[in-house]
mmCIF file of C-alpha atoms in Angstrom:
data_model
loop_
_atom_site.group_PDB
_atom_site.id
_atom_site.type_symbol
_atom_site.label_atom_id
_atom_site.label_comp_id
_atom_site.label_asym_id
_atom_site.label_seq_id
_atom_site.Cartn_x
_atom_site.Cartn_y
_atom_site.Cartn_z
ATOM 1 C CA UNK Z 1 0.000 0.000 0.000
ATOM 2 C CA UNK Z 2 1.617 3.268 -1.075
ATOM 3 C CA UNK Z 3 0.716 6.777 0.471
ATOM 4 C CA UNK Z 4 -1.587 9.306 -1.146
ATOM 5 C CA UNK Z 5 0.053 11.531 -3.391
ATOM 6 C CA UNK Z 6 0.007 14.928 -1.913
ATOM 7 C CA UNK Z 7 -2.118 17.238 -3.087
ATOM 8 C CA UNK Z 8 -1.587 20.394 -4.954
ATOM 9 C CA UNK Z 9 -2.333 24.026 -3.990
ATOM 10 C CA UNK Z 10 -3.701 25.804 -6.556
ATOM 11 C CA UNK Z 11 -1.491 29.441 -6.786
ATOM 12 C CA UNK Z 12 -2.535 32.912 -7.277
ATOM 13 C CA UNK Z 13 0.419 35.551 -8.685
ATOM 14 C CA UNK Z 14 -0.650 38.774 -9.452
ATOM 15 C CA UNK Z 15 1.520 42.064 -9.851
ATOM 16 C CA UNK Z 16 5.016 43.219 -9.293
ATOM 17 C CA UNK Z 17 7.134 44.675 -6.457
ATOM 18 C CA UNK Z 18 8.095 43.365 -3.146
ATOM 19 C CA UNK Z 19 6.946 39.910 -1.824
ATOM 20 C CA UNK Z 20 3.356 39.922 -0.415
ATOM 21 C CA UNK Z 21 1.875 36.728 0.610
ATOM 22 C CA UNK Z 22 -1.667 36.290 1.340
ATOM 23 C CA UNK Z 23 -3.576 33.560 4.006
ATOM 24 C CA UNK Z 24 -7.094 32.927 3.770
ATOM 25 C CA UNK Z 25 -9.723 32.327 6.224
ATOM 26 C CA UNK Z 26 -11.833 28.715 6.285
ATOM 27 C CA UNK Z 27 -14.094 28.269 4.488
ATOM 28 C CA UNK Z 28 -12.720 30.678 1.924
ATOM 29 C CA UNK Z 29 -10.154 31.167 -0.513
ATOM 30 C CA UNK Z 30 -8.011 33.509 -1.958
ATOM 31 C CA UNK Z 31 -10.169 35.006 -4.780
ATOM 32 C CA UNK Z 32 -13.229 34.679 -2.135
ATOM 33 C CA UNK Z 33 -11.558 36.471 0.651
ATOM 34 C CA UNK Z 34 -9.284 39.107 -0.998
ATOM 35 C CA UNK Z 35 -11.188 39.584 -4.469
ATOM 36 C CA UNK Z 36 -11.544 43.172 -4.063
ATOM 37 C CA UNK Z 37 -8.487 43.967 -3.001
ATOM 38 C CA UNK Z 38 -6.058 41.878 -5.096
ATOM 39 C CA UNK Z 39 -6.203 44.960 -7.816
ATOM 40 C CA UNK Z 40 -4.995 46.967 -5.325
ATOM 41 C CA UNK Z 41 -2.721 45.240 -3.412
ATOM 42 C CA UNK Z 42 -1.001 44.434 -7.302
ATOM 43 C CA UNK Z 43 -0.342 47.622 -8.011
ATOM 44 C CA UNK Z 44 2.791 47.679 -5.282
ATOM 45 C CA UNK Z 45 3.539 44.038 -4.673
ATOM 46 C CA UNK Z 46 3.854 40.916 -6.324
ATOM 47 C CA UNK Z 47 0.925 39.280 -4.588
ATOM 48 C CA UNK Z 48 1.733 35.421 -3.611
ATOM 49 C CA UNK Z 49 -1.897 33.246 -2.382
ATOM 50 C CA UNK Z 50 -2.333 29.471 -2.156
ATOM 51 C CA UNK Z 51 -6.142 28.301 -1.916
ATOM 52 C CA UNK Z 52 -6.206 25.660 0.784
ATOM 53 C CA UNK Z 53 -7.199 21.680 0.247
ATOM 54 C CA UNK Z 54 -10.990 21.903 -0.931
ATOM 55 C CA UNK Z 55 -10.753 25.785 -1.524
ATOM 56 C CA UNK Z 56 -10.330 27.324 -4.737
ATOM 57 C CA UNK Z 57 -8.750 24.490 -7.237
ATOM 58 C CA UNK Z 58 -7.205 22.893 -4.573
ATOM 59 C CA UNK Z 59 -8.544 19.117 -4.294
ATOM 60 C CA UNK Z 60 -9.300 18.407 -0.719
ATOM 61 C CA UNK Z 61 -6.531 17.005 1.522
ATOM 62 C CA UNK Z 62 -7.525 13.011 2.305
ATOM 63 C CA UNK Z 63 -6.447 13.702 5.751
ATOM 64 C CA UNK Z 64 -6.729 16.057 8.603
ATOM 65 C CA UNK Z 65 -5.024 19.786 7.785
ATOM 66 C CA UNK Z 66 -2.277 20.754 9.711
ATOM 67 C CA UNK Z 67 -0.622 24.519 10.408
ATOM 68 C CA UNK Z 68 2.804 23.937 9.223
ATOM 69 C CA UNK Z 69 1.744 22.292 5.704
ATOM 70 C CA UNK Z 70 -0.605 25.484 5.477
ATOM 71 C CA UNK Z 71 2.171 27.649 6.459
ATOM 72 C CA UNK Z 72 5.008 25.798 4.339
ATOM 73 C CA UNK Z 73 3.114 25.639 1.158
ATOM 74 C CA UNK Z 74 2.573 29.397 1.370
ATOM 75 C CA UNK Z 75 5.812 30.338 1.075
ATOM 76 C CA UNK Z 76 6.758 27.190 -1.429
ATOM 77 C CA UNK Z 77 4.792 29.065 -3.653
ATOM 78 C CA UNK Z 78 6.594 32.043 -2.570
ATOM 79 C CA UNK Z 79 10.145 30.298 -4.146
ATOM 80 C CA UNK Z 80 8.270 29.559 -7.143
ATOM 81 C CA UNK Z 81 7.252 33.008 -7.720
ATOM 82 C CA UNK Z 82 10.949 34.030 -6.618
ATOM 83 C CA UNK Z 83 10.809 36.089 -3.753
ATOM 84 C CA UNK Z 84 13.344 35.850 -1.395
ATOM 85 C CA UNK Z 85 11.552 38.177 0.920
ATOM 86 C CA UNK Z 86 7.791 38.975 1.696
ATOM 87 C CA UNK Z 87 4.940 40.597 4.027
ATOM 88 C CA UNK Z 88 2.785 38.222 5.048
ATOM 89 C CA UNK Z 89 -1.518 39.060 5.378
ATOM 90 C CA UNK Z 90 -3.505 36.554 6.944
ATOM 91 C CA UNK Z 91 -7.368 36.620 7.715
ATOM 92 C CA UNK Z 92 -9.147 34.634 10.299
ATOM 93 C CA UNK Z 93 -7.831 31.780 9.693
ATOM 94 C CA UNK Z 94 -4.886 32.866 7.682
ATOM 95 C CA UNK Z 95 -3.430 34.575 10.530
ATOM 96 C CA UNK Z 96 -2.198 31.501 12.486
ATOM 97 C CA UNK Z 97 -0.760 30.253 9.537
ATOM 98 C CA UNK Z 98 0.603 33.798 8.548
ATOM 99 C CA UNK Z 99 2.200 33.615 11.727
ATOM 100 C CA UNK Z 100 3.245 30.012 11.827
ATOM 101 C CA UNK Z 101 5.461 30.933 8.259
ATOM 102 C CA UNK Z 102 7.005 33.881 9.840
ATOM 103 C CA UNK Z 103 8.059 31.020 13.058
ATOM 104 C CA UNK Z 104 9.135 28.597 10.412
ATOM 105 C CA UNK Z 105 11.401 31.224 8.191
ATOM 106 C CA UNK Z 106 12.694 33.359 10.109
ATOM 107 C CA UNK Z 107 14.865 36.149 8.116
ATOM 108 C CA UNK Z 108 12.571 35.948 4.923
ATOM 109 C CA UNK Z 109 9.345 37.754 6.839
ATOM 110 C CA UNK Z 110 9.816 41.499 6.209
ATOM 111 C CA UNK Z 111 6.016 42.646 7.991
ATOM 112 C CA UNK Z 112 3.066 40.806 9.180
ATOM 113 C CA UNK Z 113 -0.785 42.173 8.850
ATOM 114 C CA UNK Z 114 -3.029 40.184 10.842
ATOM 115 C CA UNK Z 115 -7.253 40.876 10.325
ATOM 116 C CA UNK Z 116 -9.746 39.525 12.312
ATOM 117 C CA UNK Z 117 -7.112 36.857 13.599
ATOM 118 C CA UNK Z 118 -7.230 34.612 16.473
ATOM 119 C CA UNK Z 119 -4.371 33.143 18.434
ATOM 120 C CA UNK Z 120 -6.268 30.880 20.249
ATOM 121 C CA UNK Z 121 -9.785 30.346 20.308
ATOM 122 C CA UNK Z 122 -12.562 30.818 23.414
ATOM 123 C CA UNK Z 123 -15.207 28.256 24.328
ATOM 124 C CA UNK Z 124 -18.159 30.774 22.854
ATOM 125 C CA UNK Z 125 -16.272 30.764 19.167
ATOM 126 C CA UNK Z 126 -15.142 27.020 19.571
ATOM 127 C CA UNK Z 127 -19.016 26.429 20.172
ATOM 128 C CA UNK Z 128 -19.493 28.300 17.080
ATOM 129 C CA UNK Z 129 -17.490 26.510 15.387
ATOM 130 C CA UNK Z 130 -18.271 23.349 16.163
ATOM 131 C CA UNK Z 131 -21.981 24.207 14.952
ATOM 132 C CA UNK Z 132 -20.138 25.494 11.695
ATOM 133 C CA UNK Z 133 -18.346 22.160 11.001
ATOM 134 C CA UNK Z 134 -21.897 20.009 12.143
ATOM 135 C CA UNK Z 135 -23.825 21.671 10.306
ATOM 136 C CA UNK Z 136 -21.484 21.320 7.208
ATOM 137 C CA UNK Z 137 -20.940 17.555 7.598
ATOM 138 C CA UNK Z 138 -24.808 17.102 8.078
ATOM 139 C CA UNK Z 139 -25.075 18.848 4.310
ATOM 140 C CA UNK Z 140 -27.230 20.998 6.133
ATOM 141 C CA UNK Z 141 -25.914 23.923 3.494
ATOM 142 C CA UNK Z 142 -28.353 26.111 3.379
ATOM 143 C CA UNK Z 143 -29.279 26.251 7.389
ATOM 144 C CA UNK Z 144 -25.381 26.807 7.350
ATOM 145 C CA UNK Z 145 -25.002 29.723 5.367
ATOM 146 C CA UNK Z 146 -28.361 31.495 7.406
ATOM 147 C CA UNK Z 147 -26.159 31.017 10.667
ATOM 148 C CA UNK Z 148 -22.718 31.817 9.159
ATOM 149 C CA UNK Z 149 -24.793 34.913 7.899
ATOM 150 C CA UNK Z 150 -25.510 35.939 11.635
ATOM 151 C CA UNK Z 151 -22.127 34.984 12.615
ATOM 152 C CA UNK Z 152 -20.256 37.097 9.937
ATOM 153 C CA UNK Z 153 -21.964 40.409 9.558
ATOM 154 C CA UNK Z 154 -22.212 42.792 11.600
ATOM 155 C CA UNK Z 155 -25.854 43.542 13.031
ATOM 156 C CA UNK Z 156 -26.314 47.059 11.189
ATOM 157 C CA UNK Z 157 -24.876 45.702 7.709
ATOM 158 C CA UNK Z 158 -27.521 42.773 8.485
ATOM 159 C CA UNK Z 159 -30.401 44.810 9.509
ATOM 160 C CA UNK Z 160 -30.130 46.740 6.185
ATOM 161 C CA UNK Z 161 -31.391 43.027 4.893
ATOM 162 C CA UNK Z 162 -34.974 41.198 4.540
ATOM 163 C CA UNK Z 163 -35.817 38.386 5.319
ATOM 164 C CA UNK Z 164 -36.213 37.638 1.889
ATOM 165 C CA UNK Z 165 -32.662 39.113 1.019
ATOM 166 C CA UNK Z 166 -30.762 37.026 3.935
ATOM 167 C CA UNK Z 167 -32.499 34.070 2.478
ATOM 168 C CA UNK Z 168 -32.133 34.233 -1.009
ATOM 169 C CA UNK Z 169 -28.073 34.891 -0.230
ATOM 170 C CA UNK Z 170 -28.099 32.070 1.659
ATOM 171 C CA UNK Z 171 -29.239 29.886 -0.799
ATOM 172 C CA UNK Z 172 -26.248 31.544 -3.166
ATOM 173 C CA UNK Z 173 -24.009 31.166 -0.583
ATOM 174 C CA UNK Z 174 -24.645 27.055 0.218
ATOM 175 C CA UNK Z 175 -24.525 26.058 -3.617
ATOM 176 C CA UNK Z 176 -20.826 27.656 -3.231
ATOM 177 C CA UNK Z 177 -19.553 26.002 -0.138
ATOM 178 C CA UNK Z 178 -15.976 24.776 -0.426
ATOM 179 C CA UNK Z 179 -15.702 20.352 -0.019
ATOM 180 C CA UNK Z 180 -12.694 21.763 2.380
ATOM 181 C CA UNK Z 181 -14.762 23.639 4.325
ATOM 182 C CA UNK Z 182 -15.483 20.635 7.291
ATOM 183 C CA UNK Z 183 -11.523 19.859 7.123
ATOM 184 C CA UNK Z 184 -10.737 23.764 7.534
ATOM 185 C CA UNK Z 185 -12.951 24.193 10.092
ATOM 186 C CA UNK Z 186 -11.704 21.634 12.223
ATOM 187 C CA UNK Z 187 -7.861 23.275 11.906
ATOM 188 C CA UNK Z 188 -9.776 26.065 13.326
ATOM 189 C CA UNK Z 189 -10.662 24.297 16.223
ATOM 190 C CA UNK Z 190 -7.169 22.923 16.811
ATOM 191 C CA UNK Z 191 -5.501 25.988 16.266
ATOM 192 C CA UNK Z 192 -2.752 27.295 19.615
ATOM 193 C CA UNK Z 193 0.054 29.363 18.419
ATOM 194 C CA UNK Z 194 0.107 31.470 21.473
ATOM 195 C CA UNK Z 195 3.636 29.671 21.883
ATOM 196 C CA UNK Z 196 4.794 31.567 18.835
ATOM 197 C CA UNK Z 197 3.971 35.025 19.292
ATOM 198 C CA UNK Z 198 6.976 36.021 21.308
ATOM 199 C CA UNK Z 199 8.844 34.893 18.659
ATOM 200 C CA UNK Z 200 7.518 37.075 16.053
ATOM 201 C CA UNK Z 201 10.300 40.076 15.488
ATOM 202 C CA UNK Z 202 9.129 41.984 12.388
ATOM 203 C CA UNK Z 203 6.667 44.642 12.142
ATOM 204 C CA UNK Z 204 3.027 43.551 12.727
ATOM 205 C CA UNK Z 205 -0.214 45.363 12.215
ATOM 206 C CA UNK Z 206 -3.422 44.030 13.725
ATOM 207 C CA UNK Z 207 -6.350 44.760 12.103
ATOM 208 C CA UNK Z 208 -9.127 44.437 14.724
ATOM 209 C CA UNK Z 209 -12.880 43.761 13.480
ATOM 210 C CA UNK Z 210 -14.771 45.757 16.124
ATOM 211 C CA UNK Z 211 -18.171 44.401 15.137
ATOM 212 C CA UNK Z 212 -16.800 40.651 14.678
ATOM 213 C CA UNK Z 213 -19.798 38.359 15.874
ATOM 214 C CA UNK Z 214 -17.515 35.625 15.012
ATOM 215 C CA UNK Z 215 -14.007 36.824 16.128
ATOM 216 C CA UNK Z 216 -14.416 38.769 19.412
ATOM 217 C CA UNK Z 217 -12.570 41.727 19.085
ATOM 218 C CA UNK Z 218 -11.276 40.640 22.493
ATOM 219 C CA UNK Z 219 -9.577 37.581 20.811
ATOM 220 C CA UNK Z 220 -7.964 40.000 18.472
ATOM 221 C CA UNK Z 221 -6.547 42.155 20.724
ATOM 222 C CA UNK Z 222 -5.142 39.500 22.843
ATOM 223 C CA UNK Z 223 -3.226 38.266 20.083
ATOM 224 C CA UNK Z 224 -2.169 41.637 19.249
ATOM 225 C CA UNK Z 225 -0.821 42.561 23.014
ATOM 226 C CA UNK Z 226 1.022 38.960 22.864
ATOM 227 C CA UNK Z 227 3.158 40.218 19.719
ATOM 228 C CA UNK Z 228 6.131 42.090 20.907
ATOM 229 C CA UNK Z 229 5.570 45.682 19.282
ATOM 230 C CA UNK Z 230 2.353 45.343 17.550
ATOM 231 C CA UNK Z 231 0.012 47.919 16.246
ATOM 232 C CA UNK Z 232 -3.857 47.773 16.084
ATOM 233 C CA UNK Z 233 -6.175 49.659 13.714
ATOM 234 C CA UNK Z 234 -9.582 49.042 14.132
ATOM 235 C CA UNK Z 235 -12.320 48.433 11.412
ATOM 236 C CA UNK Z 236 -15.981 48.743 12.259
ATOM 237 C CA UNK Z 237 -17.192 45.673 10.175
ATOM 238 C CA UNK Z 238 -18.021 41.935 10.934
ATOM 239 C CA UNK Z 239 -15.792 39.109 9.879
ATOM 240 C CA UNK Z 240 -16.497 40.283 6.135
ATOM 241 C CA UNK Z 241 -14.048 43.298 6.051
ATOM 242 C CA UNK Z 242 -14.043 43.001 2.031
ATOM 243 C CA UNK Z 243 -18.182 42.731 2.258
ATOM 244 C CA UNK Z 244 -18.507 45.522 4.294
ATOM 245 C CA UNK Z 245 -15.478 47.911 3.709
ATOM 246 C CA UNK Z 246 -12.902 46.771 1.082
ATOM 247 C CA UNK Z 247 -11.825 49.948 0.500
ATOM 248 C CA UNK Z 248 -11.039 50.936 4.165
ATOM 249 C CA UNK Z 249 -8.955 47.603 4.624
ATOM 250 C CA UNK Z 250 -6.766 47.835 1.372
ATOM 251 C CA UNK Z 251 -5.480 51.538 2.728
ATOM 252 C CA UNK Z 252 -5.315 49.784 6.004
ATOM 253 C CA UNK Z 253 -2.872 46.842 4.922
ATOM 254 C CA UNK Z 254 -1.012 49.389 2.136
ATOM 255 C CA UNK Z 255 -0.786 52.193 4.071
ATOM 256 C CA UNK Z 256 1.444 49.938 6.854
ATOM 257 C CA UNK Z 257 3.111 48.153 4.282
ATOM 258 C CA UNK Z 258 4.330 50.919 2.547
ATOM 259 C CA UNK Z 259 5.537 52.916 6.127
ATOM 260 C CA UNK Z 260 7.765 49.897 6.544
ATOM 261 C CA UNK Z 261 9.116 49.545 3.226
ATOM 262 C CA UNK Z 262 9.928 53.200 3.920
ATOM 263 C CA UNK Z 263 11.831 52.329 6.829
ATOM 264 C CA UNK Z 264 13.032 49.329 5.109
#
């Protein structure tokens, strides 16, 4: 019996400039997570994203996902693209494995921008999560989508919704669920890398969500205060900063990008 041939991340290069790597959140992908931004953030940087097993064109994984593949396949396709160097920019999800790349190769991390990121997670998101990854499994899509819909926006984005509206995105939503999604969230659930944030040594923004339903902001500034000389910006949206304001987060990420390449 031979082992499963590994699978193969699907890569997203875009641009030109200094290294920028991007990590996205479960359930997500690259093109879902930093669509509207990827214009922008390619105007400066040569932009460097993997899509996770079952995200993107990614095949799913056949077994369990771990951090350090996440984090080493990241910047594999970071040597493919040449860049010796790179900022890293991970969201939800992406940020432990943003941050588990910068533990893993040390002297090629130049910054670090972490949005609605978690170090750790509490027993009120874990719940949520758990419900997340049930529901999933169940093929309970739909259902799903309605909570992740409660979970991810924030309550005056949502109110500007019907009924109707919340539904009918739902329904959108479900039909587009990533087969990674039950694997992904499950990393989630496993995720510590409070071990690693003393560690960190480069220039780190956090980019707090201040009306996260998912993410407490709380969780996001604990990370942040565990990071030796971190910044925080806040952002008044949910967990859907490039739903509810793209704009704001791309001058967020390339306004602290470029102060440090001036400094650089």
């Amino acid at each position: 019996m031979t082992d499963a041939a590994p699978t193969a991340y699907a890569r997203t290069v875009r641009g030109s400039g200094p290294g920028l790597l991007l990590a996205h959140g479960a359930g997500g992908g690259i093109e879902a997570n930093y669509g509207p931004l990827l214009e922008g953030l390619a105007t400066r940087h040569t932009v460097v994203g993997v899509d996770y097993p079952g995200s993107g064109r990614t095949p799913a994984a056949p077994t369990a996902l771990e951090l350090d593949e996440l984090a080493d396949q990241l910047v594999a396709a970071a040597d493919a693209a040449g860049l010796d160097t790179f900022a890293l920019c991970g969201y939800s999800l992406g940020g432990p494995v943003a941050i588990r790349a910068a533990v893993r190769h040390p002297g090629r991390v130049t910054a670090l921008v972490l949005s609605a990121a978690f170090a750790r997670l509490d027993t009120r998101t874990d719940l949520a999560a758990a419900i997340w990854q049930q529901l999933y499994e169940s093929g309970q899509h739909v259902l799903l989508a309605q909570y992740l819909t409660h979970l991810a926006v924030s309550t005056p984005v949502l109110n500007t919704l019907t009924p109707a509206q919340v539904r009918g995105g739902a329904e959108q939503t479900a039909a587009a669920l990533p087969t990674g999604t039950g694997a992904q969230v499950d990393l989630v659930r496993r995720v510590d890398v409070r071990a690693d944030l003393g560690a960190l040594d480069v220039p780190t923004l956090v980019v707090v969500t201040t009306a996260d339903p998912l993410i407490p902001a709380a969780l996001q500034r604990e990370l942040a205060a565990a990071v030796p000389g971190a910044r925080t910006a806040e952002l008044t949206t949910g967990h859907l900063p490039f739903l509810e304001q793209p704009q704001r987060w791309l001058e967020l990420i390339t306004g602290f990008l470029g102060e440090e390449g001036r400094r650089g």
